[in-house]
Amino acid sequence: MDRIIHVGMLNSNTQGRRRFLKAAGVGTVVGLAGCTGTNGDDDTADDDDGNGTADGSTDDSDAELPDTIGIGTPSPVQPLYYFSVFPEFQELMEDRHGVTVELTNYGGYASMIAGLFQEEVHIAPQAPLSVINSLNEGMDLVSPLSFVQGYPQPLMATPEIESWEDLEGETIALHDPQAGTTFSVKLMVRENLGSMDAVDYDYIFGSDSRYAAIEAGEVVAATVSATLGARAERDGFTILEEGLERDEPFQLWTMMRQNWEQNPELYDVIVNTLHEAQTNMYEVDEDDIVDRALDIPVDRPESYGDLDREIAIDVFERMRNLNTWPEEGGLSNAAIEQVQDTIVDVEEMDEEDRVNRDDFVIIDEFDLE
């Protein structure tokens, strides 16, 4: 049976759930009802000029925007794929609109769904299964873009674990029961040991906490970010596998339908700018984007240590070669069916719980450039 544990900076009462990682200094996020018109007044919409969702422009200076855009993250550690958000999206929003972008840490996907529902953030990446479960429970979420696909998380182990056979009967630490990387590991276990039940699974939020759990002898193996995997290999730990590089969405940008419908101009700017920021990841110089990201005063956990610049550059280039950021939006019918095939295959969802793409994907509502 899966046992959920929490170590490091997040614990069972989701400590840190309202910690905001701000690009500059420490601040307080204004509730969305007060800054985006989701209280029913809808005073951010400007329907008279015909701009916004009609033309898909991120340079729509007529759209009335809040001072702060809130984005959720399901982990205390920002992986390199967040470079498309911090610094790229953050800089685009500040330079063009004078809008501050703030990140809110949540202890996994379930609490981040609650954050969306409570209007603590405007938009947040969600694992496909968490979206599916929420839709089946009546939560009216919509997804305009995919955020991450084909991103490997290495499976690291103590030096004593030299092969998959050594791992049988042991415990692997994973991030979240609903995360795509959880499915990847279960597929790896089945492929190498014959059954997904050949090992036990614990769940620890944050790559840094899983790394620390291995160092402390609490578990013998764990998935970690690609940068921490490179550090682990350098420090003598075993890398059993680099991670399945599947071409399907690992995370979807999600938001509440009512917020989008009440503030279409606002969300048009957010979605188009996020899409542009992700696309820009294939054009930026890797040295430049890493340096810009390292300059952001993000409050990473102490156990994470300093982000190794050379490792980060190497991993970033690899992620770019894997098409980690979907340039075409990444939410085609084929992509949605493929990820649901995987979830059913690892027995995390029954066939009858599949959802229809048209019920929540709204990418066609945006004229993405």
mmCIF file of N, CA and C in Angstrom, residues 4 22 31 40 58 65 97 109 126 134 180 190 196 213 244 259-260 276 280 297 309 325 327 330 363 366:
data_model
loop_
_atom_site.group_PDB
_atom_site.id
_atom_site.type_symbol
_atom_site.label_atom_id
_atom_site.label_comp_id
_atom_site.label_asym_id
_atom_site.label_seq_id
_atom_site.Cartn_x
_atom_site.Cartn_y
_atom_site.Cartn_z
ATOM 1 N N ILE A 4 2.003 7.924 2.199
ATOM 2 C CA ILE A 4 2.419 9.287 1.898
ATOM 3 C C ILE A 4 3.167 9.861 3.088
ATOM 4 N N LYS A 22 8.932 35.404 -4.539
ATOM 5 C CA LYS A 22 8.804 36.589 -5.377
ATOM 6 C C LYS A 22 10.125 36.901 -6.049
ATOM 7 N N GLY A 31 -5.468 38.945 -3.078
ATOM 8 C CA GLY A 31 -6.412 37.905 -3.491
ATOM 9 C C GLY A 31 -6.964 38.190 -4.865
ATOM 10 N N GLY A 40 -17.208 38.989 -9.434
ATOM 11 C CA GLY A 40 -18.438 39.211 -10.168
ATOM 12 C C GLY A 40 -18.518 40.579 -10.804
ATOM 13 N N THR A 58 -0.194 39.621 -27.175
ATOM 14 C CA THR A 58 0.341 39.816 -25.828
ATOM 15 C C THR A 58 0.749 41.267 -25.598
ATOM 16 N N LEU A 65 -4.813 45.101 -16.418
ATOM 17 C CA LEU A 65 -4.171 43.990 -15.738
ATOM 18 C C LEU A 65 -3.975 44.304 -14.262
ATOM 19 N N HIS A 97 4.106 45.032 -19.331
ATOM 20 C CA HIS A 97 2.882 45.435 -18.650
ATOM 21 C C HIS A 97 3.108 45.972 -17.244
ATOM 22 N N TYR A 109 -0.031 18.395 -6.017
ATOM 23 C CA TYR A 109 -1.055 18.861 -6.947
ATOM 24 C C TYR A 109 -2.415 19.066 -6.291
ATOM 25 N N GLN A 126 -0.723 21.570 -13.678
ATOM 26 C CA GLN A 126 -1.294 20.413 -13.001
ATOM 27 C C GLN A 126 -0.901 19.146 -13.740
ATOM 28 N N SER A 134 -10.082 15.931 -10.801
ATOM 29 C CA SER A 134 -10.832 17.130 -10.434
ATOM 30 C C SER A 134 -12.073 17.293 -11.310
ATOM 31 N N GLY A 180 3.211 12.674 -13.336
ATOM 32 C CA GLY A 180 3.595 11.857 -14.481
ATOM 33 C C GLY A 180 4.860 11.070 -14.247
ATOM 34 N N ARG A 190 8.061 -2.167 -13.705
ATOM 35 C CA ARG A 190 7.433 -3.316 -14.360
ATOM 36 C C ARG A 190 8.323 -3.876 -15.458
ATOM 37 N N MET A 196 4.835 -3.917 -11.145
ATOM 38 C CA MET A 196 4.905 -2.627 -10.467
ATOM 39 C C MET A 196 4.918 -2.791 -8.960
ATOM 40 N N ALA A 213 16.557 12.395 1.727
ATOM 41 C CA ALA A 213 16.072 11.143 2.309
ATOM 42 C C ALA A 213 16.998 9.982 1.961
ATOM 43 N N LEU A 244 11.917 7.807 -18.432
ATOM 44 C CA LEU A 244 11.289 7.602 -19.733
ATOM 45 C C LEU A 244 10.995 8.943 -20.385
ATOM 46 N N ASN A 259 -13.099 32.098 -13.832
ATOM 47 C CA ASN A 259 -12.141 33.201 -13.847
ATOM 48 C C ASN A 259 -11.784 33.591 -15.270
ATOM 49 N N TRP A 260 -11.578 32.588 -16.121
ATOM 50 C CA TRP A 260 -11.275 32.866 -17.529
ATOM 51 C C TRP A 260 -12.453 33.547 -18.215
ATOM 52 N N GLU A 276 4.518 32.236 -25.486
ATOM 53 C CA GLU A 276 5.696 32.880 -26.064
ATOM 54 C C GLU A 276 6.939 32.568 -25.247
ATOM 55 N N ASN A 280 10.203 30.653 -26.554
ATOM 56 C CA ASN A 280 11.493 31.341 -26.501
ATOM 57 C C ASN A 280 12.614 30.451 -25.957
ATOM 58 N N PRO A 297 16.420 35.966 -6.919
ATOM 59 C CA PRO A 297 16.605 35.563 -5.510
ATOM 60 C C PRO A 297 15.517 34.596 -5.045
ATOM 61 N N ARG A 309 26.177 25.663 -12.168
ATOM 62 C CA ARG A 309 25.946 26.356 -13.426
ATOM 63 C C ARG A 309 26.227 25.469 -14.631
ATOM 64 N N TRP A 325 9.253 21.920 -23.899
ATOM 65 C CA TRP A 325 8.201 22.938 -23.926
ATOM 66 C C TRP A 325 7.426 22.817 -25.226
ATOM 67 N N GLU A 327 5.723 23.585 -28.376
ATOM 68 C CA GLU A 327 5.616 24.815 -29.158
ATOM 69 C C GLU A 327 4.235 25.019 -29.762
ATOM 70 N N GLY A 330 0.575 21.549 -27.319
ATOM 71 C CA GLY A 330 0.728 20.239 -26.719
ATOM 72 C C GLY A 330 -0.530 19.581 -26.196
ATOM 73 N N ILE A 363 -7.564 25.410 -25.797
ATOM 74 C CA ILE A 363 -6.478 25.991 -26.583
ATOM 75 C C ILE A 363 -7.000 26.679 -27.843
ATOM 76 N N PHE A 366 -7.686 30.530 -28.084
ATOM 77 C CA PHE A 366 -6.597 31.499 -28.099
ATOM 78 C C PHE A 366 -5.891 31.475 -29.454
#
